[in-house]
mmCIF file of C-alpha atoms and ligand atoms in Angstrom:
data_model
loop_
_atom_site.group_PDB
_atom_site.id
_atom_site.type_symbol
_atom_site.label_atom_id
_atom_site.label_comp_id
_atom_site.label_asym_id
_atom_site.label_seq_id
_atom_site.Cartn_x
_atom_site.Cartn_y
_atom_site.Cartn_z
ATOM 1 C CA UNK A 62 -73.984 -93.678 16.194
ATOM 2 C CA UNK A 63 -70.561 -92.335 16.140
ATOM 3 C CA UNK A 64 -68.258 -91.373 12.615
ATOM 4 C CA UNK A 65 -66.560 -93.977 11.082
ATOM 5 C CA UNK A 66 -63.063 -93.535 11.590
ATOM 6 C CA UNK A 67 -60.920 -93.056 8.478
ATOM 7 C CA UNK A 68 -64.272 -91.618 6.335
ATOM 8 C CA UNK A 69 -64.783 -88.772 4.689
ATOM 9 C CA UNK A 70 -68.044 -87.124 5.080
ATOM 10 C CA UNK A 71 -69.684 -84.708 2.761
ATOM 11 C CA UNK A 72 -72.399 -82.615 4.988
ATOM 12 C CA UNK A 73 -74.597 -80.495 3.188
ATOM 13 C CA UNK A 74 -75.749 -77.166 5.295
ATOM 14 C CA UNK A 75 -78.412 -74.505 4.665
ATOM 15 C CA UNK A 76 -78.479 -72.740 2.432
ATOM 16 C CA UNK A 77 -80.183 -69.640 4.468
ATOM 17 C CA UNK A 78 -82.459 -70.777 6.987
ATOM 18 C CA UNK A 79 -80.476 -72.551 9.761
ATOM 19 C CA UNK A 80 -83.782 -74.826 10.883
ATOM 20 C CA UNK A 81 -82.689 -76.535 7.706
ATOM 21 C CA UNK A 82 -79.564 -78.343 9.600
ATOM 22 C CA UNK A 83 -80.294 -82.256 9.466
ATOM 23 C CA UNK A 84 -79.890 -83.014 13.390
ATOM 24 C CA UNK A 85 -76.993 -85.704 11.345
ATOM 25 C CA UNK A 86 -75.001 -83.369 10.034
ATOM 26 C CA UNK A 87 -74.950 -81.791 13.552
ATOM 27 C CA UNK A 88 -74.111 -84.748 14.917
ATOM 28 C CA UNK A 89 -71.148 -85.987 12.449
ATOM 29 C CA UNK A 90 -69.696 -81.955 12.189
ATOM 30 C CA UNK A 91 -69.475 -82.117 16.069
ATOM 31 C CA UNK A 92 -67.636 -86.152 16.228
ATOM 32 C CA UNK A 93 -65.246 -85.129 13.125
ATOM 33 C CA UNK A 94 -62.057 -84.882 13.922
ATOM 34 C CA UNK A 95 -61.089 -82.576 11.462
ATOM 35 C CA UNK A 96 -63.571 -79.717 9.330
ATOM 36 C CA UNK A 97 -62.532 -78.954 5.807
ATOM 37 C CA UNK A 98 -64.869 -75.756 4.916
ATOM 38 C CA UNK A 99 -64.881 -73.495 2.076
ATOM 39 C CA UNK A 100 -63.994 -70.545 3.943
ATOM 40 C CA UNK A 101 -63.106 -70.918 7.703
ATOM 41 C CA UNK A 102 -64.779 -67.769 8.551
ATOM 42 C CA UNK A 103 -67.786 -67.896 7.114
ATOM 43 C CA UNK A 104 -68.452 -71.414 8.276
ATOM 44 C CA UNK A 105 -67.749 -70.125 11.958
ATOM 45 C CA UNK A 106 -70.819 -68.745 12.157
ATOM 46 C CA UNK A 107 -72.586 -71.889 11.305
ATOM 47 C CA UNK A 108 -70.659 -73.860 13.985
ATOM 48 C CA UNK A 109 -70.624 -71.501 16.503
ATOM 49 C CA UNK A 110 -74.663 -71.163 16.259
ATOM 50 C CA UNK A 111 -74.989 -75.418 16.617
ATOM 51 C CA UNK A 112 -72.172 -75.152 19.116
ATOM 52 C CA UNK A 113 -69.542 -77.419 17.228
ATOM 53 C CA UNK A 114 -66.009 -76.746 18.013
ATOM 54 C CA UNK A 115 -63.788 -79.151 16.434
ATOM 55 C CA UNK A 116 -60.650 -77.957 14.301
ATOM 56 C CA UNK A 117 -61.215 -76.207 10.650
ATOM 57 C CA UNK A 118 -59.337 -76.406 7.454
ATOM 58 C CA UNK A 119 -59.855 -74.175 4.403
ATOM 59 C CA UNK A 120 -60.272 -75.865 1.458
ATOM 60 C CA UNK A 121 -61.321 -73.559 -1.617
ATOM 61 C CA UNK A 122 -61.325 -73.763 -5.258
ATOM 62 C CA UNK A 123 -57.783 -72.201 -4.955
ATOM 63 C CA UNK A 124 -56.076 -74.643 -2.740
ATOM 64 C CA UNK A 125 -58.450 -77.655 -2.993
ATOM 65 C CA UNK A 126 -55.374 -79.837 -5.489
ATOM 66 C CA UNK A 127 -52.930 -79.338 -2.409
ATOM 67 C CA UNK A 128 -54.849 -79.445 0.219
ATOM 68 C CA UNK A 129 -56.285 -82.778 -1.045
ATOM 69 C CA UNK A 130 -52.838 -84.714 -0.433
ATOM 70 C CA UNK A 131 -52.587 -83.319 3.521
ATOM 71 C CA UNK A 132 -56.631 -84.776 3.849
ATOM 72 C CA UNK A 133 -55.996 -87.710 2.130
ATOM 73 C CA UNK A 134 -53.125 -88.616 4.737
ATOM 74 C CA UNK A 135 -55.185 -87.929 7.692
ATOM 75 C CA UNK A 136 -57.801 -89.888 6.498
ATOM 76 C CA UNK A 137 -55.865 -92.885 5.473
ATOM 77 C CA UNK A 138 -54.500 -91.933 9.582
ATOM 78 C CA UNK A 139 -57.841 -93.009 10.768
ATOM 79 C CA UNK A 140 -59.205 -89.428 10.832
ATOM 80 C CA UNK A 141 -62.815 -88.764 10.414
ATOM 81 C CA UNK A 142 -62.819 -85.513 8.354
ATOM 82 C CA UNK A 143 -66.080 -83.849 7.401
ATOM 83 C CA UNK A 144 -66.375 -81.306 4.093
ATOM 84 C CA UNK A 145 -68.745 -78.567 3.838
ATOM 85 C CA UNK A 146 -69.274 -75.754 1.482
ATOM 86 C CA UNK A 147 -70.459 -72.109 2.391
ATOM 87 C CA UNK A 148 -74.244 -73.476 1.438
ATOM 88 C CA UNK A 149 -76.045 -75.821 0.531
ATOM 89 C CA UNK A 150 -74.156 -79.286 -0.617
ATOM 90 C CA UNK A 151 -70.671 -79.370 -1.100
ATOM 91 C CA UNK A 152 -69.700 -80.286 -5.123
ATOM 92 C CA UNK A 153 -72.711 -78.915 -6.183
ATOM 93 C CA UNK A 154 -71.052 -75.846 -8.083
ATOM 94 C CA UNK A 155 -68.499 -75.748 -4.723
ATOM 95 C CA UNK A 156 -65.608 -77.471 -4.227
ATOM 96 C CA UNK A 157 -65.047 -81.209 -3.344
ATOM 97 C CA UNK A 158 -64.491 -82.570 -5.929
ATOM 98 C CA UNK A 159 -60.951 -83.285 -6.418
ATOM 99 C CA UNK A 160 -60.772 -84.806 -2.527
ATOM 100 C CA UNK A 161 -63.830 -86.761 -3.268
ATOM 101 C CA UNK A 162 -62.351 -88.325 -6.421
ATOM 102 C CA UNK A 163 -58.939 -88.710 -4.665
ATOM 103 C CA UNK A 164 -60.903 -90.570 -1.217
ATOM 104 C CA UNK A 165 -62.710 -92.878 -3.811
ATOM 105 C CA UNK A 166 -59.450 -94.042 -5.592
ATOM 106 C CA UNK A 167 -57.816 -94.635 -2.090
ATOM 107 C CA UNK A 168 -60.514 -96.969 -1.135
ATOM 108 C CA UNK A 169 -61.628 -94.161 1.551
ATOM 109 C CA UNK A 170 -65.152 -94.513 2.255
ATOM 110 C CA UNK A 171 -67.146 -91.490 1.259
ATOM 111 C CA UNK A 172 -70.167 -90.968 2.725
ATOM 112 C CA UNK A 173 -73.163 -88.201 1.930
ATOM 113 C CA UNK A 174 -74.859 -86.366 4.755
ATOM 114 C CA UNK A 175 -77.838 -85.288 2.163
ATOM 115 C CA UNK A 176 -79.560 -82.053 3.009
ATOM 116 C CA UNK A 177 -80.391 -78.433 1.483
ATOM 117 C CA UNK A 178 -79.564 -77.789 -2.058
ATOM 118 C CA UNK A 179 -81.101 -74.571 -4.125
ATOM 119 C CA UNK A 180 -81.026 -76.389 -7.182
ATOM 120 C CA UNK A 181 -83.015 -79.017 -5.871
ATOM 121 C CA UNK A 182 -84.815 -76.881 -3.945
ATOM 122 C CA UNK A 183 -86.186 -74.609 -6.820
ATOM 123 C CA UNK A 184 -86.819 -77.382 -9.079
ATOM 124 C CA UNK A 185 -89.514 -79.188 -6.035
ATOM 125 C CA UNK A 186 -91.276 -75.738 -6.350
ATOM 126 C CA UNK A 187 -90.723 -74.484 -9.674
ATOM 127 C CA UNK A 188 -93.998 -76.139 -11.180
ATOM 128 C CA UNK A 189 -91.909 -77.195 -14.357
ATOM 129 C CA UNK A 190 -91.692 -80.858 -15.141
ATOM 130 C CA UNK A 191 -89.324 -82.628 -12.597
ATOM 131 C CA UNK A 192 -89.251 -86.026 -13.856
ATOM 132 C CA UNK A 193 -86.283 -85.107 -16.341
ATOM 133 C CA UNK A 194 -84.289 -82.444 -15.272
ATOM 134 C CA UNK A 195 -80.626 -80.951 -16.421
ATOM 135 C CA UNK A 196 -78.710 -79.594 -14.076
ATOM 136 C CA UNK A 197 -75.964 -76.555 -15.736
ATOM 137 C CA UNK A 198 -74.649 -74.173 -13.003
ATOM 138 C CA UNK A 199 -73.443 -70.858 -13.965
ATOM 139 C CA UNK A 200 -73.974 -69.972 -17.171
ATOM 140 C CA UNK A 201 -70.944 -68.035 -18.599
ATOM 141 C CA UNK A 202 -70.439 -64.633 -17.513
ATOM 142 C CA UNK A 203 -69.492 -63.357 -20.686
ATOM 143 C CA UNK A 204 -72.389 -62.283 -23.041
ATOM 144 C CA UNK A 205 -71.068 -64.103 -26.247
ATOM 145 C CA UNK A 206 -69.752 -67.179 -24.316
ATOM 146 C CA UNK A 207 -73.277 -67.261 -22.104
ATOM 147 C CA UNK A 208 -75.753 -66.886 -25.237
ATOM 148 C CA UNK A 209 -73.431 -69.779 -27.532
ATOM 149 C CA UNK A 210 -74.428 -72.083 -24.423
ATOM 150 C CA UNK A 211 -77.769 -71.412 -24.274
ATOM 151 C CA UNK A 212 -78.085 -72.168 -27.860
ATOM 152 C CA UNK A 213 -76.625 -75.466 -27.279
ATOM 153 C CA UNK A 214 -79.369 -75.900 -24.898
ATOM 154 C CA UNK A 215 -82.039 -74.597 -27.036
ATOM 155 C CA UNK A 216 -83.659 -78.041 -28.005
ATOM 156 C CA UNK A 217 -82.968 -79.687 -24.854
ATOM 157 C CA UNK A 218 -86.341 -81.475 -23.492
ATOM 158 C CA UNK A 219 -85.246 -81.604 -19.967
ATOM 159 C CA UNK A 220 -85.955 -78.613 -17.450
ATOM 160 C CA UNK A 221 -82.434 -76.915 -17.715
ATOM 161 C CA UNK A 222 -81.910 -75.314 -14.099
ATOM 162 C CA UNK A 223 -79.126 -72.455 -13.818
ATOM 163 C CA UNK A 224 -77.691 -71.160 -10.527
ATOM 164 C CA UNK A 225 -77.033 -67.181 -11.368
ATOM 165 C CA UNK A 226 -75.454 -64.194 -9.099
ATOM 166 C CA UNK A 227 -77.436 -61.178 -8.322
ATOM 167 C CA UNK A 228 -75.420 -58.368 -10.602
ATOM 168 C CA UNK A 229 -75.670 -60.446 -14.000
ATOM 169 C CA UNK A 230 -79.565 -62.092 -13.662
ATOM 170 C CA UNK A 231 -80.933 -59.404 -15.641
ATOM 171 C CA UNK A 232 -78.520 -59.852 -18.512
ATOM 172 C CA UNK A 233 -79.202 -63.537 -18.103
ATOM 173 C CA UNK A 234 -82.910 -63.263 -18.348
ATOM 174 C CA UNK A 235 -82.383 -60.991 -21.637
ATOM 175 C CA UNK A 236 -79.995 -63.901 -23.298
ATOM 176 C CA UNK A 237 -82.586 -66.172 -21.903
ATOM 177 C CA UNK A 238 -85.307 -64.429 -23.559
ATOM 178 C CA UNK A 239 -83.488 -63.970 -26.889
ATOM 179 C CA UNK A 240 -82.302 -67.583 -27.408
ATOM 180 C CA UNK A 241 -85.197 -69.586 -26.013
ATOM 181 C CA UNK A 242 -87.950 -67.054 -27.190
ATOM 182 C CA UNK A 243 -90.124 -64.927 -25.010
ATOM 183 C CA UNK A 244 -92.729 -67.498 -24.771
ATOM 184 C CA UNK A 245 -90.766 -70.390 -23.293
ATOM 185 C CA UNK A 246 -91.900 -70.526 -19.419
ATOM 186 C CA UNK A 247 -89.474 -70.161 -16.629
ATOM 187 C CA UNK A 248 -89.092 -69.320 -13.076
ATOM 188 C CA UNK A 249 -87.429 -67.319 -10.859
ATOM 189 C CA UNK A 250 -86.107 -68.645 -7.569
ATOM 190 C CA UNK A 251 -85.070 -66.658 -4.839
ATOM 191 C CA UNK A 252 -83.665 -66.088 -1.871
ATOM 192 C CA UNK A 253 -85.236 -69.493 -1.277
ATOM 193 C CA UNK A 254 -85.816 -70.241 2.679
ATOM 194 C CA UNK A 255 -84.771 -66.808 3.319
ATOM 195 C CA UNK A 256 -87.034 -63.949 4.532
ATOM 196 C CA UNK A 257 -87.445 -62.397 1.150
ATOM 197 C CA UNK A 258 -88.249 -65.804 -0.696
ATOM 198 C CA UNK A 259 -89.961 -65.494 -3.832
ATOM 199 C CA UNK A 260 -90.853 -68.465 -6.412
ATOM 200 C CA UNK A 261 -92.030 -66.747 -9.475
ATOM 201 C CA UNK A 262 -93.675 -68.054 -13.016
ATOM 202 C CA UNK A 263 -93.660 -66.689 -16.110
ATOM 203 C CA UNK A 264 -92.661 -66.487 -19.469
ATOM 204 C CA UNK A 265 -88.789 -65.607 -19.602
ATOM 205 C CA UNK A 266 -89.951 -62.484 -21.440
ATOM 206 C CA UNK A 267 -92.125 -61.747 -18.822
ATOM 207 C CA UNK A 268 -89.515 -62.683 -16.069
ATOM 208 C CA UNK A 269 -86.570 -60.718 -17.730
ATOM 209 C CA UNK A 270 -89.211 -56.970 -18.055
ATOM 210 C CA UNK A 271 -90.069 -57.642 -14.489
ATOM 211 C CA UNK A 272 -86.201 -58.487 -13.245
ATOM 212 C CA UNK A 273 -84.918 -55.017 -15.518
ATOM 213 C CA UNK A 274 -88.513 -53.175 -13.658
ATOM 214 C CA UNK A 275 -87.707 -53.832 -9.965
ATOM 215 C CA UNK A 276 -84.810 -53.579 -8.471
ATOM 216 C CA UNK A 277 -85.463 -55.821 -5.882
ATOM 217 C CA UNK A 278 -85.343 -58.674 -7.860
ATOM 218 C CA UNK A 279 -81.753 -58.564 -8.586
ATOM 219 C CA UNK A 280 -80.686 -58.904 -5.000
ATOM 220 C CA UNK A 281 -79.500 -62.128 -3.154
ATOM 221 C CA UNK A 282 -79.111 -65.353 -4.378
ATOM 222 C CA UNK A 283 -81.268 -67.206 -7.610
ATOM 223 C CA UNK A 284 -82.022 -69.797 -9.481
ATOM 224 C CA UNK A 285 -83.235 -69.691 -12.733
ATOM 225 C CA UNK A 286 -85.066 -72.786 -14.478
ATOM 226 C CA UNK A 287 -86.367 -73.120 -18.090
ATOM 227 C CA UNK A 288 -89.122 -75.643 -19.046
ATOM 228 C CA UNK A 289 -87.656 -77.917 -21.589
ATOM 229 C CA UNK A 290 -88.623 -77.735 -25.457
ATOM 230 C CA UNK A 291 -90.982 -80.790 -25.716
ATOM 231 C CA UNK A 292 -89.939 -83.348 -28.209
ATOM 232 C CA UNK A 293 -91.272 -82.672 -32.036
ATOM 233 C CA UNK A 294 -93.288 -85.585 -32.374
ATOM 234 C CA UNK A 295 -94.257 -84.400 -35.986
ATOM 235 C CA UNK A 296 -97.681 -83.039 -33.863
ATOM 236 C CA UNK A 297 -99.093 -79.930 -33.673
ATOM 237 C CA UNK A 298 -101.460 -77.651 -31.648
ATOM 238 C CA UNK A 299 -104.585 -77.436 -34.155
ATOM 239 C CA UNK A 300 -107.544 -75.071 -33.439
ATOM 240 C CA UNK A 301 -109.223 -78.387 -32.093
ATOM 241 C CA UNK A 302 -106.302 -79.367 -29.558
ATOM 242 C CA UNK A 303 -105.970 -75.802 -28.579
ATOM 243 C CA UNK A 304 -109.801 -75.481 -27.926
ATOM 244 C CA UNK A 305 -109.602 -78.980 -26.010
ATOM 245 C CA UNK A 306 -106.830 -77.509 -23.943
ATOM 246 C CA UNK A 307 -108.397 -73.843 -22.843
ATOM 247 C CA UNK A 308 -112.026 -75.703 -22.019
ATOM 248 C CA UNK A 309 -110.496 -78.614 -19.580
ATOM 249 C CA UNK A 310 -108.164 -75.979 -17.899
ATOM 250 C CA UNK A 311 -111.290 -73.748 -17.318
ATOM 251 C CA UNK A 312 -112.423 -76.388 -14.938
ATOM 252 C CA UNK A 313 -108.897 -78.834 -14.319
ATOM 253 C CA UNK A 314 -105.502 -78.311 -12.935
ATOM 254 C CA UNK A 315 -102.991 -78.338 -15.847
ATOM 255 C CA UNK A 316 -101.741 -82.060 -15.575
ATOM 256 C CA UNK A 317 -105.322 -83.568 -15.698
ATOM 257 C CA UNK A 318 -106.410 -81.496 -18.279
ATOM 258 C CA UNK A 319 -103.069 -81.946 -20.593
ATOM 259 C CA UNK A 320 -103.974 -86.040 -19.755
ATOM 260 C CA UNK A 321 -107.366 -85.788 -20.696
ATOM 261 C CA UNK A 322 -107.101 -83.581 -23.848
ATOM 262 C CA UNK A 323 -104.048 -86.477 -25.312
ATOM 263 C CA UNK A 324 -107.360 -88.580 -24.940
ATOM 264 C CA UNK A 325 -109.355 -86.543 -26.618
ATOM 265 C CA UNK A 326 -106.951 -85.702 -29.444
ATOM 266 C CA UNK A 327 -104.406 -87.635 -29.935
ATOM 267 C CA UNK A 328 -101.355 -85.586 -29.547
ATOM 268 C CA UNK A 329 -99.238 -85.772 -26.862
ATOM 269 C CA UNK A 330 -99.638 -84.914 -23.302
ATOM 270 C CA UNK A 331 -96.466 -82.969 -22.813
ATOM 271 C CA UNK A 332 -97.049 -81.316 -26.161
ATOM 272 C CA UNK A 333 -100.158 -80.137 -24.919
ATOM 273 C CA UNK A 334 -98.778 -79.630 -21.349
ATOM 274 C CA UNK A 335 -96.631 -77.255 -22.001
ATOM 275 C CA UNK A 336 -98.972 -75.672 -24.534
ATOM 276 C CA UNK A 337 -101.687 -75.649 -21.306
ATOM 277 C CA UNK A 338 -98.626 -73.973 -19.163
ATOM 278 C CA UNK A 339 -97.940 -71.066 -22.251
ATOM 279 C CA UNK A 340 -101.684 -70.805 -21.952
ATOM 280 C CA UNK A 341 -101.972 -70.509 -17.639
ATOM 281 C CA UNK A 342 -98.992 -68.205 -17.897
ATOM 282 C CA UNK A 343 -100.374 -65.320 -20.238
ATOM 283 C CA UNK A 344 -103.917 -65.388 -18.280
ATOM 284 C CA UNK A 345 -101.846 -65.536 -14.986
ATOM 285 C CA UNK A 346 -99.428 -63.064 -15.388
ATOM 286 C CA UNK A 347 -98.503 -60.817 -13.117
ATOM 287 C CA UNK A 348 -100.325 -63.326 -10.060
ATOM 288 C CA UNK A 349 -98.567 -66.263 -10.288
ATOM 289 C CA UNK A 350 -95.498 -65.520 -7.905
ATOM 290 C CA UNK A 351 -96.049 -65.938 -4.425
ATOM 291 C CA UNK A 352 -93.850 -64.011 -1.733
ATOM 292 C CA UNK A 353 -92.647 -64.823 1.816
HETATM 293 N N1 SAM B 284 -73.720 -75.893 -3.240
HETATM 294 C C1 SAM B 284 -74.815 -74.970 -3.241
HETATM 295 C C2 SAM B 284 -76.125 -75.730 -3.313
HETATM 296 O O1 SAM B 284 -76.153 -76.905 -2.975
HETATM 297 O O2 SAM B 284 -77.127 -75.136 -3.672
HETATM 298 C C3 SAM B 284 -74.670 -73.956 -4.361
HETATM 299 C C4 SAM B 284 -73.420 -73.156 -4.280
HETATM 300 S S1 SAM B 284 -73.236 -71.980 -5.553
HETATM 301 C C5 SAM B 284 -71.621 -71.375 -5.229
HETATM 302 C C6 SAM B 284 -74.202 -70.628 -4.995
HETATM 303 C C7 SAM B 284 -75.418 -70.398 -5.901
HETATM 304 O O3 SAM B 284 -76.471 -71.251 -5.515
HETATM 305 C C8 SAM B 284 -75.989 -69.000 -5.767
HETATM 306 O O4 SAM B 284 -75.308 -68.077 -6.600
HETATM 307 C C9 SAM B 284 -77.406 -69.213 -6.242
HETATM 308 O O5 SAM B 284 -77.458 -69.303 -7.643
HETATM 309 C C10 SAM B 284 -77.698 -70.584 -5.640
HETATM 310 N N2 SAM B 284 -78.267 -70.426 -4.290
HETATM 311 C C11 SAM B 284 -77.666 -70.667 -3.115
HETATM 312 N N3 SAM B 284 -78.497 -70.397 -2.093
HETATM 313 C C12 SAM B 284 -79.659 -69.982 -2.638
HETATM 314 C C13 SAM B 284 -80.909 -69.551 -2.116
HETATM 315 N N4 SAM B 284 -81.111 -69.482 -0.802
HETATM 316 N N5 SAM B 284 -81.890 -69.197 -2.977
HETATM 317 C C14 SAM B 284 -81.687 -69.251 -4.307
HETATM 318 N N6 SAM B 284 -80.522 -69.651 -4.859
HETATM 319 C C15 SAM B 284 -79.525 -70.001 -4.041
#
């Protein structure tokens, strides 16, 4: 196969451990005629180690509007330009897309290279309910502006997953913590398919005392995820549902046990599901993260 010419190609890369490169995106990086990267430098690295040395444009946040006209030429030219980010896949919180929007109204064809993503990544993981799942990026690094979106989010059903840097996860945690109550379960992704990976469960109280306890856990790069608030169906967890619950998880993994007591009870299986995960977390914590 060879790149299609006049096509612009959006090649996701790892997003820390380089086995992670799809043997395509090696192959369309290294037949492009022209790289637009993030930043030139960094991406170096990356094409020096698969030994791909075809010309590199910057194209950042800051310059992305301008540099989108130039691209947009070539391409039209017949060029075959591919666009990566610094990790991971490109749009995804990186730049892209004003170039992607711009290819699509000039009847360029875009085409995805599909690969690593940490979002995606810690969601497969995470343990939380995948089915439905909201995607938010970086919270707000303000305090006031951060905690007024979170309480927008408060009710939402879906797993809410947040990408977060290093030096402000601890304060996140906390605003977590406050706004969707101690007891909500969460998890902690980090440093995913890197050396020091580390997938951890708990209640966001729990996660935000160990994050402020250990240093360690405020270095490198994170995800956070919050299970969603089930829907209020009008149903509660009575003595009898909650009894149901704790005797089928003594013996059953959390799904089958959720499925079976909404059989015995009545009430519904997410209801009890994520009653069943409140339940696995408190007799769990403190064992329920696994490191790499
Ligand atoms: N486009 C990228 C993707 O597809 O994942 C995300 C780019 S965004 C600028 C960078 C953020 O992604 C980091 O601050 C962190 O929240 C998350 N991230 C990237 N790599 C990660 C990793 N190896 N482990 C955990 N989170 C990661």
């Amino acid at each position: 196969m060879s790149n299609k010419p006049g096509a612009l190609y959006v090649v996701a890369t790892p997003i820390g451990n380089l086995e992670d490169m799809s043997p395509r995106a090696v192959r369309v990086l290294s037949q492009a005629d022209l790289i637009a990267a993030e930043d030139t430098r960094h991406s170096a690295t990356l094409l020096r180690h698969f030994g791909i040395d075809r010309p590199v444009v910057a194209v950042h946040e800051h310059n992305e509007r301008m540099k989108t006209h130039e691209l947009i030429r070539k391409l039209s030219a017949g060029q075959s330009i591919a666009l990566i980010s610094d990790a991971g896949t490109p749009l995804i919180s990186d730049p892209g897309f004003n170039l992607v929007r711009a290819a699509l109204a000039g009847g360029i064809p875009v085409v995805p290279i599909p690969g690593p993503c940490a979002a995606i990544a810690a969601l497969s993981a995470s343990g939380l309910p995948s089915d439905r799942f909201a995607f938010e990026g970086f919270p707000p690094a303000k305090a006031a502006a951060r905690r007024a979106k979170f309480e927008d989010l408060r009710t939402e059903p879906r797993t809410l997953v947040f990408y977060e840097s290093a030096h402000r996860i601890a304060e996140c945690l906390d605003d977590l913590a406050a706004v969707f109550g101690r007891d909500r379960a969460g998890v902690l992704a980090r440093e995913l398919t890197k050396q020091f990976e580390t997938v951890r469960s708990a209640t966001l109280g729990e996660l935000s005392d160990w994050v402020r306890s250990d240093a360690n856990q405020q270095r490198g790069e994170m995800v956070v995820l919050v299970h969603g608030l089930p829907r209020d169906t009008g149903q509660k967890i009575d003595a009898h549902a909650d009894r149901v619950v704790r005797v089928l998880l003594a013996a059953l993994p959390l799904k089958q046990a959720a499925a079976l007591a909404a059989e015995i009870t009545g009430v519904k299986k997410n209801l009890l599901y994520a009653h069943g995960l409140g339940l696995a977390r408190s007799a769990d914590s403190g064992s329920a993260s696994h490191d790499k």
